[in-house]
Coordinates of N, CA, C and O in Angstrom, one line a residue:
P1 N -32.3 -23.3 4.9 CA -33.3 -22.3 5.1 C -34.7 -22.6 5.4 O -35.1 -21.7 5.8
V2 N -35.2 -23.6 5.1 CA -36.4 -24.1 5.5 C -36.6 -24.0 7.1 O -37.6 -23.4 7.6
Q3 N -35.7 -24.3 7.7 CA -35.8 -24.5 9.2 C -35.6 -23.1 9.7 O -36.2 -22.6 10.7
A4 N -34.9 -22.1 9.1 CA -34.7 -20.8 9.3 C -36.1 -19.8 9.1 O -36.5 -19.2 10.1
V5 N -36.8 -20.2 8.0 CA -37.9 -19.6 7.9 C -39.1 -20.0 8.9 O -39.7 -19.0 9.3
K6 N -39.2 -21.4 9.2 CA -39.9 -21.8 10.5 C -39.8 -21.1 11.6 O -40.6 -20.9 12.4
A7 N -38.5 -21.0 11.9 CA -38.0 -20.2 13.2 C -38.4 -18.9 13.4 O -38.7 -18.2 14.2
V8 N -38.1 -18.1 12.1 CA -38.6 -16.7 11.8 C -39.9 -16.4 12.0 O -40.5 -15.6 12.9
I9 N -40.8 -17.4 11.3 CA -42.4 -17.3 11.6 C -42.8 -17.8 13.1 O -43.4 -16.8 13.6
A10 N -42.1 -18.5 13.8 CA -42.5 -18.7 15.2 C -41.9 -17.7 16.1 O -42.7 -17.2 17.0
T11 N -40.8 -17.1 15.9 CA -40.3 -16.1 16.7 C -40.4 -14.7 16.5 O -40.5 -13.8 17.4
K12 N -40.8 -14.7 15.3 CA -40.9 -13.2 14.8 C -39.5 -12.3 14.7 O -39.8 -11.2 14.8
K13 N -38.3 -12.9 14.8 CA -37.3 -12.3 15.0 C -36.2 -12.6 13.7 O -36.5 -13.6 13.0
I14 N -35.4 -11.7 13.4 CA -34.8 -11.8 12.3 C -33.6 -12.9 12.5 O -33.0 -12.8 13.7
I15 N -33.1 -13.7 11.6 CA -31.9 -14.2 11.8 C -31.1 -14.1 10.6 O -31.2 -13.9 9.4
E16 N -29.8 -14.0 11.2 CA -28.7 -14.0 10.4 C -27.7 -14.9 10.4 O -27.4 -15.4 11.4
K17 N -27.1 -15.6 9.4 CA -26.1 -16.7 9.6 C -25.3 -16.7 8.2 O -25.9 -16.4 7.1
E18 N -24.0 -16.7 8.5 CA -23.0 -17.1 7.4 C -23.2 -18.6 6.9 O -23.1 -19.5 7.9
V19 N -23.2 -18.7 5.3 CA -23.3 -20.1 5.1 C -22.4 -20.2 4.1 O -22.0 -19.4 3.0
K20 N -21.7 -21.5 4.0 CA -20.7 -21.5 2.9 C -21.1 -22.8 2.0 O -21.6 -23.8 2.5
T21 N -20.8 -22.5 0.6 CA -21.4 -23.7 -0.2 C -20.2 -24.7 -0.3 O -19.3 -24.2 0.0
Q22 N -20.7 -25.5 -1.0 CA -19.7 -26.6 -1.3 C -18.7 -26.3 -2.2 O -17.6 -26.8 -2.1
E23 N -19.1 -25.2 -3.0 CA -17.8 -24.6 -4.0 C -17.1 -23.8 -3.5 O -16.0 -23.1 -3.8
G24 N -17.1 -23.5 -2.1 CA -16.3 -22.6 -1.0 C -16.9 -21.1 -1.1 O -15.9 -20.3 -0.6
Q25 N -17.8 -20.8 -1.7 CA -18.4 -19.5 -1.7 C -19.2 -19.4 -0.2 O -19.7 -20.1 0.3
W26 N -18.9 -17.9 0.4 CA -19.5 -17.5 1.6 C -20.7 -16.6 1.2 O -20.7 -15.8 0.4
Y27 N -21.8 -16.9 2.0 CA -22.9 -16.0 1.8 C -23.5 -15.6 3.2 O -23.4 -16.5 4.2
L28 N -24.0 -14.4 3.5 CA -24.8 -14.0 4.7 C -26.1 -14.1 4.3 O -26.7 -13.4 3.4
M29 N -26.9 -15.0 5.0 CA -28.2 -15.2 4.8 C -29.0 -14.5 5.9 O -28.7 -14.5 7.0
R30 N -29.9 -13.8 5.5 CA -30.9 -13.0 6.5 C -32.2 -13.4 6.2 O -32.6 -13.5 5.0
V31 N -33.0 -13.9 7.3 CA -34.3 -14.3 7.2 C -35.0 -13.4 8.0 O -35.0 -13.3 9.2
L32 N -36.2 -12.5 7.3 CA -37.0 -11.6 7.9 C -38.2 -12.2 7.9 O -38.8 -12.6 6.9
P33 N -39.0 -12.1 9.2 CA -40.4 -12.2 9.1 C -41.1 -11.5 8.1 O -40.9 -10.3 8.1
Y34 N -42.2 -12.3 7.5 CA -43.0 -11.4 6.5 C -44.4 -11.2 7.1 O -45.1 -12.1 7.5
Q35 N -44.9 -9.8 7.6 CA -46.0 -9.6 8.1 C -47.1 -9.0 7.3 O -46.8 -8.3 6.6
I36 N -48.2 -9.7 7.4 CA -49.3 -9.3 6.4 C -50.6 -8.6 7.3 O -51.5 -8.2 6.8
G37 N -50.5 -8.7 8.6 CA -51.4 -8.2 9.4 C -50.6 -7.7 10.7 O -49.5 -7.8 10.8
P38 N -51.4 -7.1 11.8 CA -51.0 -6.7 13.0 C -50.4 -7.9 13.8 O -49.3 -7.5 14.2
D39 N -51.0 -8.9 13.8 CA -50.3 -10.1 14.5 C -50.2 -11.4 13.8 O -50.1 -12.5 14.0
T40 N -50.2 -11.0 12.1 CA -50.3 -12.2 11.5 C -49.0 -12.1 10.4 O -48.6 -11.4 9.8
Y41 N -48.4 -13.4 10.7 CA -46.9 -13.6 9.7 C -47.2 -14.8 8.7 O -47.8 -15.9 9.2
S42 N -47.1 -14.5 7.6 CA -47.3 -15.6 6.6 C -46.2 -16.4 6.1 O -46.1 -17.1 5.3
G43 N -44.9 -15.7 6.3 CA -43.8 -16.4 5.7 C -42.5 -15.5 6.2 O -42.5 -14.8 7.1
A44 N -41.6 -15.5 5.3 CA -40.2 -14.8 5.6 C -39.7 -14.5 4.2 O -40.1 -15.1 3.2
V45 N -39.1 -13.5 4.2 CA -38.3 -12.9 3.3 C -36.7 -13.3 3.5 O -36.2 -13.0 4.5
L46 N -36.0 -14.0 2.4 CA -34.6 -14.2 2.6 C -33.9 -13.6 1.4 O -34.3 -13.1 0.5
S47 N -32.7 -13.1 2.2 CA -31.7 -12.3 1.2 C -30.5 -13.3 1.5 O -30.2 -13.6 2.5
F48 N -29.7 -13.1 0.4 CA -28.2 -13.7 0.4 C -27.3 -12.5 -0.2 O -27.6 -12.0 -1.0
M49 N -26.1 -12.2 0.6 CA -25.2 -11.6 0.1 C -23.9 -12.3 0.0 O -23.3 -12.9 1.1
D50 N -23.0 -12.1 -1.1 CA -21.9 -12.8 -1.2 C -20.9 -12.0 -0.4 O -20.5 -10.9 -0.7
I51 N -20.3 -12.8 0.5 CA -19.1 -12.4 1.4 C -17.9 -12.9 1.3 O -17.1 -12.8 2.3
T52 N -17.8 -13.8 0.4 CA -16.5 -14.6 -0.2 C -15.3 -13.6 0.0 O -14.3 -14.1 0.9
E53 N -15.2 -12.7 -0.5 CA -14.1 -11.7 -0.7 C -13.8 -11.1 0.7 O -12.6 -11.2 1.2
L54 N -15.0 -10.9 1.7 CA -14.6 -10.3 2.9 C -14.2 -11.5 3.7 O -13.1 -11.2 4.5
K55 N -14.6 -12.5 3.8 CA -14.2 -13.7 4.6 C -12.5 -13.9 4.4 O -11.9 -14.2 5.1
N56 N -12.4 -14.2 2.9 CA -10.9 -14.4 2.5 C -10.2 -13.2 3.1 O -8.9 -13.5 3.5
S57 N -10.5 -12.0 3.1 CA -9.7 -10.9 3.5 C -9.2 -10.8 4.9 O -8.3 -10.7 5.5
R58 N -10.5 -11.3 5.6 CA -10.1 -11.6 7.2 C -9.1 -12.6 7.5 O -8.4 -12.5 8.4
G59 N -9.6 -13.4 6.7 CA -8.5 -14.7 6.8 C -6.9 -14.2 6.7 O -6.0 -14.6 7.2
Y60 N -6.8 -13.6 5.5 CA -5.5 -13.2 5.1 C -4.9 -12.2 6.1 O -3.9 -12.3 6.6
L61 N -5.7 -11.2 6.6 CA -5.3 -10.4 7.7 C -5.0 -11.0 8.8 O -4.1 -10.5 9.5
A62 N -5.7 -11.9 9.4 CA -5.3 -12.9 10.4 C -4.1 -13.3 10.4 O -3.1 -13.4 11.4
K63 N -3.7 -13.9 9.3 CA -2.4 -14.8 9.0 C -1.3 -13.8 8.9 O -0.3 -13.8 9.6
Q64 N -1.6 -12.5 8.4 CA -0.6 -11.7 8.5 C -0.4 -10.9 9.9 O 0.8 -10.6 10.3
S65 N -1.5 -10.8 10.6 CA -1.2 -10.3 11.9 C -0.5 -11.2 12.7 O 0.3 -10.8 13.6
L66 N -0.7 -12.4 12.7 CA 0.2 -13.6 13.4 C 1.8 -13.4 12.9 O 2.6 -13.6 13.9
K67 N 2.0 -13.3 11.4 CA 3.2 -13.2 11.3 C 4.0 -12.0 11.7 O 5.1 -12.2 12.1
L68 N 3.2 -10.8 11.9 CA 4.0 -9.7 12.3 C 4.2 -9.9 13.9 O 5.4 -9.6 14.5
R69 N 3.3 -10.5 14.7 CA 3.5 -10.7 16.0 C 4.7 -11.7 16.3 O 5.7 -11.4 17.0
D70 N 4.8 -12.8 15.2 CA 5.9 -13.6 15.8 C 7.3 -12.9 15.2 O 8.3 -13.1 15.9
A71 N 7.1 -12.2 14.1 CA 8.5 -11.2 13.6 C 8.8 -10.5 15.0 O 10.0 -10.3 15.0
Q72 N 7.9 -9.8 15.5 CA 8.1 -8.7 16.6 C 8.7 -9.6 17.7 O 9.6 -9.2 18.5
E73 N 8.1 -10.6 18.0 CA 8.7 -11.6 19.2 C 10.1 -11.9 18.9 O 10.9 -11.8 19.8
I74 N 10.4 -12.4 17.7 CA 12.0 -12.8 17.4 C 12.8 -11.9 17.4 O 13.8 -11.8 17.9
A75 N 12.4 -10.6 17.0 CA 13.2 -9.2 16.8 C 13.3 -8.5 18.0 O 14.1 -7.7 18.4
Q76 N 12.6 -9.0 19.0 CA 12.4 -8.4 20.5 C 12.0 -6.9 20.0 O 12.7 -6.1 20.7
M77 N 11.1 -6.6 19.3 CA 10.6 -5.3 19.0 C 9.0 -5.1 18.9 O 8.3 -6.1 18.7
G78 N 8.5 -4.0 19.2 CA 7.2 -3.7 19.0 C 6.9 -2.4 18.1 O 8.0 -1.7 17.5
N79 N 5.6 -2.0 18.0 CA 5.4 -0.9 17.3 C 4.3 -0.2 18.0 O 3.6 -0.7 18.7
W80 N 4.2 1.3 17.6 CA 3.1 2.0 18.3 C 2.7 3.0 17.3 O 3.4 3.3 16.1
D81 N 1.7 3.6 17.5 CA 1.1 4.5 16.7 C 0.3 5.4 17.8 O -0.6 4.9 18.4
L82 N 0.6 6.8 17.3 CA 0.0 7.8 18.1 C -0.8 8.8 17.3 O -0.2 9.5 16.4
D83 N -2.1 8.8 17.4 CA -3.0 9.8 16.8 C -3.0 10.9 17.2 O -3.4 11.4 18.4
L84 N -2.3 12.0 16.4 CA -2.1 13.3 17.1 C -3.2 14.3 17.2 O -3.2 15.4 17.9
I85 N -4.3 13.9 16.6 CA -5.5 14.5 16.7 C -6.4 14.0 17.9 O -6.8 15.1 18.7
T86 N -6.4 12.9 18.4 CA -6.9 12.4 19.6 C -6.1 12.1 20.8 O -6.6 12.0 21.8
N87 N -4.5 12.4 20.4 CA -3.7 11.7 21.5 C -4.0 10.3 21.9 O -3.7 10.2 23.3
R88 N -4.3 9.4 21.0 CA -4.7 8.1 21.4 C -3.3 7.4 20.8 O -3.0 7.4 19.7
L89 N -2.7 6.8 22.0 CA -1.5 6.0 21.7 C -1.7 4.4 21.5 O -2.5 3.8 22.6
T90 N -1.6 3.6 20.5 CA -1.8 2.3 20.4 C -0.4 1.5 20.4 O 0.3 1.9 19.4
W91 N -0.4 0.4 21.3 CA 0.8 -0.3 21.2 C 0.5 -1.6 20.8 O -0.6 -2.1 21.0
S92 N 1.6 -2.3 20.1 CA 1.4 -3.6 19.8 C 1.5 -4.5 21.0 O 2.1 -3.8 22.0
D93 N 1.1 -5.7 21.2 CA 1.2 -6.5 21.9 C 2.7 -6.6 22.6 O 2.9 -6.6 24.0
R94 N 3.5 -6.6 21.7 CA 5.0 -6.7 21.9 C 5.4 -5.6 22.9 O 6.2 -5.6 23.7
C95 N 4.9 -4.3 22.6 CA 5.2 -3.1 23.5 C 5.0 -3.4 24.9 O 5.5 -3.0 25.6
Y96 N 3.8 -3.9 24.9 CA 3.2 -3.9 26.3 C 4.1 -4.8 27.1 O 4.4 -4.7 28.2
E97 N 4.6 -6.0 26.4 CA 5.7 -6.7 27.0 C 7.0 -6.2 27.3 O 7.5 -6.5 28.4
I98 N 7.6 -5.4 26.4 CA 8.7 -4.8 26.6 C 8.7 -3.7 27.9 O 9.7 -3.7 28.5
F99 N 7.6 -3.0 28.0 CA 7.2 -2.3 28.8 C 6.9 -2.7 30.2 O 6.8 -2.1 31.2
E100 N 6.5 -4.0 30.1 CA 6.1 -4.9 31.4 C 4.8 -3.9 31.8 O 4.5 -3.8 33.2
V101 N 3.7 -3.7 30.9 CA 2.6 -3.0 31.4 C 1.4 -3.7 30.9 O 1.4 -4.5 29.8
D102 N 0.5 -3.8 31.9 CA -0.9 -4.6 31.5 C -1.7 -3.5 30.7 O -1.8 -2.2 31.1
P103 N -2.2 -4.2 29.6 CA -2.8 -3.4 28.5 C -4.1 -2.6 29.3 O -4.5 -1.5 29.0
K104 N -4.6 -3.3 30.1 CA -6.0 -2.8 31.0 C -5.5 -1.5 31.6 O -6.5 -0.9 31.9
S105 N -4.5 -1.5 32.4 CA -4.1 -0.3 33.2 C -3.4 0.7 32.4 O -3.0 1.7 33.0
F106 N -3.1 0.8 31.2 CA -2.3 1.5 30.7 C -3.4 2.7 30.2 O -4.3 2.3 29.3
A107 N -3.1 3.9 30.0 CA -3.8 5.1 29.8 C -3.9 5.5 28.2 O -4.7 6.2 27.8
E108 N -3.0 4.9 27.3 CA -2.9 5.0 26.1 C -3.0 6.4 25.5 O -3.6 7.1 24.6
T109 N -2.1 7.2 26.3 CA -1.5 8.4 25.9 C -0.2 8.9 25.7 O 0.8 7.9 26.3
Y110 N 0.3 9.8 25.2 CA 1.8 10.4 25.0 C 2.3 10.4 26.3 O 3.3 10.2 26.8
D111 N 1.6 11.0 27.3 CA 2.0 11.5 28.6 C 1.9 9.9 29.6 O 3.1 9.8 30.2
A112 N 1.1 9.0 29.4 CA 1.1 7.8 29.9 C 2.6 6.9 29.5 O 3.2 6.2 30.4
F113 N 2.9 7.2 28.3 CA 4.2 6.7 27.8 C 5.4 7.3 28.4 O 6.2 6.5 28.8
L114 N 5.3 8.6 28.5 CA 6.5 9.2 29.1 C 6.7 8.8 30.6 O 7.9 9.0 31.0
K115 N 5.6 8.6 31.1 CA 5.9 8.2 32.4 C 6.5 7.0 32.8 O 6.8 6.6 33.9
R116 N 6.4 6.2 31.9 CA 7.0 4.7 31.6 C 8.7 5.1 31.4 O 9.4 3.9 31.6
V117 N 8.8 6.1 30.8 CA 10.4 6.4 30.6 C 11.2 6.7 31.9 O 10.4 7.2 32.6
H118 N 12.5 6.3 32.0 CA 13.0 6.7 33.0 C 13.2 8.2 33.3 O 13.3 8.9 32.2
P119 N 12.9 8.4 34.7 CA 13.0 10.0 34.9 C 14.0 10.9 34.3 O 13.7 12.0 33.8
E120 N 15.2 10.4 34.4 CA 16.2 11.2 34.0 C 16.3 11.2 32.3 O 17.3 12.1 31.7
D121 N 15.6 10.5 31.7 CA 15.5 10.6 30.1 C 14.3 11.1 29.5 O 14.3 11.5 28.4
R122 N 13.4 11.5 30.4 CA 12.1 11.8 29.9 C 12.1 13.4 29.1 O 11.2 13.6 28.0
E123 N 12.9 14.2 29.6 CA 12.7 15.4 29.1 C 13.5 15.6 27.7 O 13.1 16.0 26.9
A124 N 14.6 14.8 27.6 CA 15.6 14.6 26.5 C 14.7 14.1 25.4 O 14.7 14.5 24.3
L125 N 14.1 12.9 25.9 CA 13.1 12.0 24.9 C 12.0 13.0 24.2 O 12.1 13.0 23.1
D126 N 11.5 13.7 25.0 CA 10.4 14.7 24.7 C 11.1 15.6 23.7 O 10.1 16.0 22.7
A127 N 12.0 16.2 24.1 CA 12.5 17.5 23.2 C 12.8 16.8 21.9 O 12.7 17.4 20.9
V128 N 13.6 15.7 21.8 CA 13.9 14.9 20.5 C 12.7 14.7 19.8 O 12.5 14.8 18.5
Y129 N 11.4 14.3 20.4 CA 10.4 14.0 19.6 C 9.6 15.4 19.1 O 9.1 15.4 18.1
Q130 N 9.7 16.4 20.1 CA 8.9 17.5 19.5 C 9.6 18.4 18.2 O 9.2 18.7 17.6
Q131 N 11.1 18.1 18.5 CA 11.9 18.8 17.5 C 11.7 18.2 16.2 O 11.6 18.5 15.1
S132 N 11.7 16.6 16.3 CA 11.4 15.8 14.9 C 10.0 16.2 14.3 O 9.9 16.3 13.0
V133 N 8.9 16.5 15.4 CA 7.7 17.0 14.7 C 7.9 18.2 14.0 O 7.3 18.4 12.9
K134 N 8.5 19.1 14.9 CA 8.6 20.6 14.1 C 9.4 20.5 12.8 O 9.2 21.1 11.7
D135 N 10.5 19.7 12.7 CA 11.3 19.8 11.6 C 11.0 18.8 10.7 O 11.7 18.7 9.5
Q136 N 10.0 17.8 11.0 CA 9.4 16.9 10.0 C 10.3 16.0 9.6 O 10.5 15.7 8.5
T137 N 11.4 15.5 10.3 CA 12.3 14.5 10.3 C 12.2 13.2 11.3 O 11.7 13.5 12.5
P138 N 12.4 12.1 10.8 CA 12.5 11.1 11.9 C 13.5 11.0 12.8 O 14.6 12.0 12.7
Y139 N 13.4 10.3 14.0 CA 14.4 10.2 14.8 C 14.7 8.8 15.3 O 14.0 8.1 15.3
N140 N 15.9 8.4 15.7 CA 16.3 7.5 16.3 C 17.1 7.6 17.6 O 18.1 8.4 17.6
I141 N 16.6 7.1 18.9 CA 17.3 7.5 20.0 C 17.3 6.3 21.0 O 16.2 5.4 20.9
V142 N 18.3 6.0 21.8 CA 18.2 5.1 22.8 C 17.9 5.7 24.0 O 18.5 6.6 24.4
H143 N 16.9 5.0 24.8 CA 16.6 5.9 26.1 C 16.4 4.4 27.1 O 16.4 3.3 26.7
R144 N 16.1 5.0 28.4 CA 15.8 3.8 29.5 C 14.3 3.6 29.7 O 13.8 4.8 29.7
L145 N 14.1 2.6 30.5 CA 13.1 2.6 31.2 C 13.3 1.9 32.5 O 14.3 1.1 32.8
R146 N 12.5 2.7 33.4 CA 12.6 2.1 34.8 C 11.6 1.1 35.2 O 10.6 1.6 35.2
M147 N 11.8 -0.1 35.5 CA 10.7 -1.3 35.5 C 10.2 -0.9 37.0 O 10.9 -0.5 37.9
K148 N 9.0 -1.5 37.5 CA 8.4 -1.5 38.7 C 9.5 -2.0 39.7 O 9.3 -1.4 41.2
D149 N 10.1 -3.1 39.4 CA 11.2 -3.4 40.5 C 12.5 -3.2 40.5 O 13.3 -3.4 41.2
G150 N 12.6 -2.0 39.8 CA 13.8 -1.1 39.8 C 14.9 -1.5 38.7 O 15.8 -0.7 38.7
R151 N 14.7 -2.4 38.0 CA 15.6 -2.7 36.8 C 15.5 -1.6 35.7 O 14.4 -0.9 35.6
I152 N 16.5 -1.6 35.2 CA 16.8 -0.5 34.1 C 16.5 -1.3 32.7 O 17.4 -2.2 32.7
K153 N 16.1 -1.0 31.7 CA 16.0 -1.6 30.4 C 16.4 -0.4 29.4 O 15.9 0.9 29.6
F154 N 17.1 -0.5 28.4 CA 17.4 0.1 27.3 C 16.7 -0.1 26.0 O 16.5 -1.4 25.9
V155 N 16.0 0.9 25.5 CA 15.3 0.4 24.2 C 15.7 1.7 23.3 O 16.2 2.6 23.5
N156 N 15.5 0.8 22.1 CA 15.9 1.9 20.9 C 14.5 2.3 20.2 O 14.0 1.3 19.8
E157 N 14.5 3.5 20.3 CA 13.1 3.9 19.6 C 13.2 4.6 18.6 O 14.3 5.7 18.3
I158 N 12.6 4.4 17.5 CA 12.5 5.0 16.0 C 11.2 5.5 15.7 O 10.4 4.8 15.9
C159 N 11.1 6.7 15.1 CA 9.8 7.3 14.8 C 9.8 8.3 13.8 O 10.9 8.6 13.7
R160 N 8.6 8.4 13.1 CA 8.3 9.2 12.1 C 7.0 9.8 12.1 O 6.4 9.1 12.8
T161 N 6.9 10.8 11.8 CA 5.4 11.6 11.9 C 5.0 11.7 10.5 O 5.6 12.1 9.6
E162 N 3.8 11.6 10.3 CA 2.9 11.8 9.3 C 2.1 13.2 9.3 O 1.6 13.4 10.4
Y163 N 2.0 13.9 8.1 CA 1.5 15.1 8.2 C 0.3 15.2 7.2 O 0.3 14.8 6.0
N164 N -0.7 16.3 7.3 CA -1.9 16.3 6.3 C -1.2 17.4 5.2 O -0.2 17.9 5.3
E165 N -2.0 17.7 4.4 CA -1.9 18.7 3.0 C -1.3 19.8 3.6 O -0.7 20.5 2.9
D166 N -1.9 20.5 4.7 CA -1.4 21.6 5.2 C 0.0 21.6 6.0 O 0.2 23.0 6.7
G167 N 0.3 20.6 6.3 CA 1.6 20.3 6.9 C 1.5 20.1 8.5 O 2.3 20.3 9.4
K168 N 0.1 19.9 8.8 CA 0.1 19.8 10.2 C 0.2 18.4 10.6 O -0.4 17.4 10.0
P169 N 0.8 17.9 11.7 CA 1.3 16.6 12.1 C 0.0 16.0 12.6 O -0.8 16.5 13.5
I170 N -0.5 14.7 12.2 CA -1.6 14.1 12.4 C -1.4 12.7 13.0 O -2.2 12.2 13.8
R171 N -0.1 12.0 12.6 CA 0.3 10.7 13.1 C 1.7 10.4 13.4 O 2.5 10.9 12.6
S172 N 2.2 9.9 14.4 CA 3.5 9.4 14.8 C 3.5 8.1 14.8 O 2.5 7.4 15.6
V173 N 4.5 7.2 14.1 CA 4.4 6.0 14.3 C 6.0 5.5 14.5 O 7.0 6.2 14.4
G174 N 6.2 4.3 15.4 CA 7.3 3.9 15.7 C 7.3 2.8 16.1 O 6.6 2.0 16.2

């Protein structure tokens, strides 16, 4: 902290740093310049916030994310989440691999997904999806994908939709 205080007085800029104690606790240290006049700084104010639980949670989530990725790779499956309020479609990394799509070039919408489905299957797939949302029932369907090089892939898609308290569809996952 002494070096941080000297740096803050010299630069007049706030410093934030995560610090781990010997006991394994994590703290967010903030050092702010203490101003006593227009251009006069006499010291610094230090604050410490215990972020141990946050750091542990992040570590746990990172491990769980790796386990999910490994499980999807082994099972050759992915997952997706469609926000029906914003029409934003989020795919797992494995979905991009299955569809052979570059995440940077994917529009992340339901329509962009449908364009990746085999042209002869689009209408039927969309009808099954729309009916499942209307009936508030999940669906399980096999459909084709036509890859850029002309290959055909068969995929099994399972989906369920979530609704708000008024019965309005808000999210589909599959």
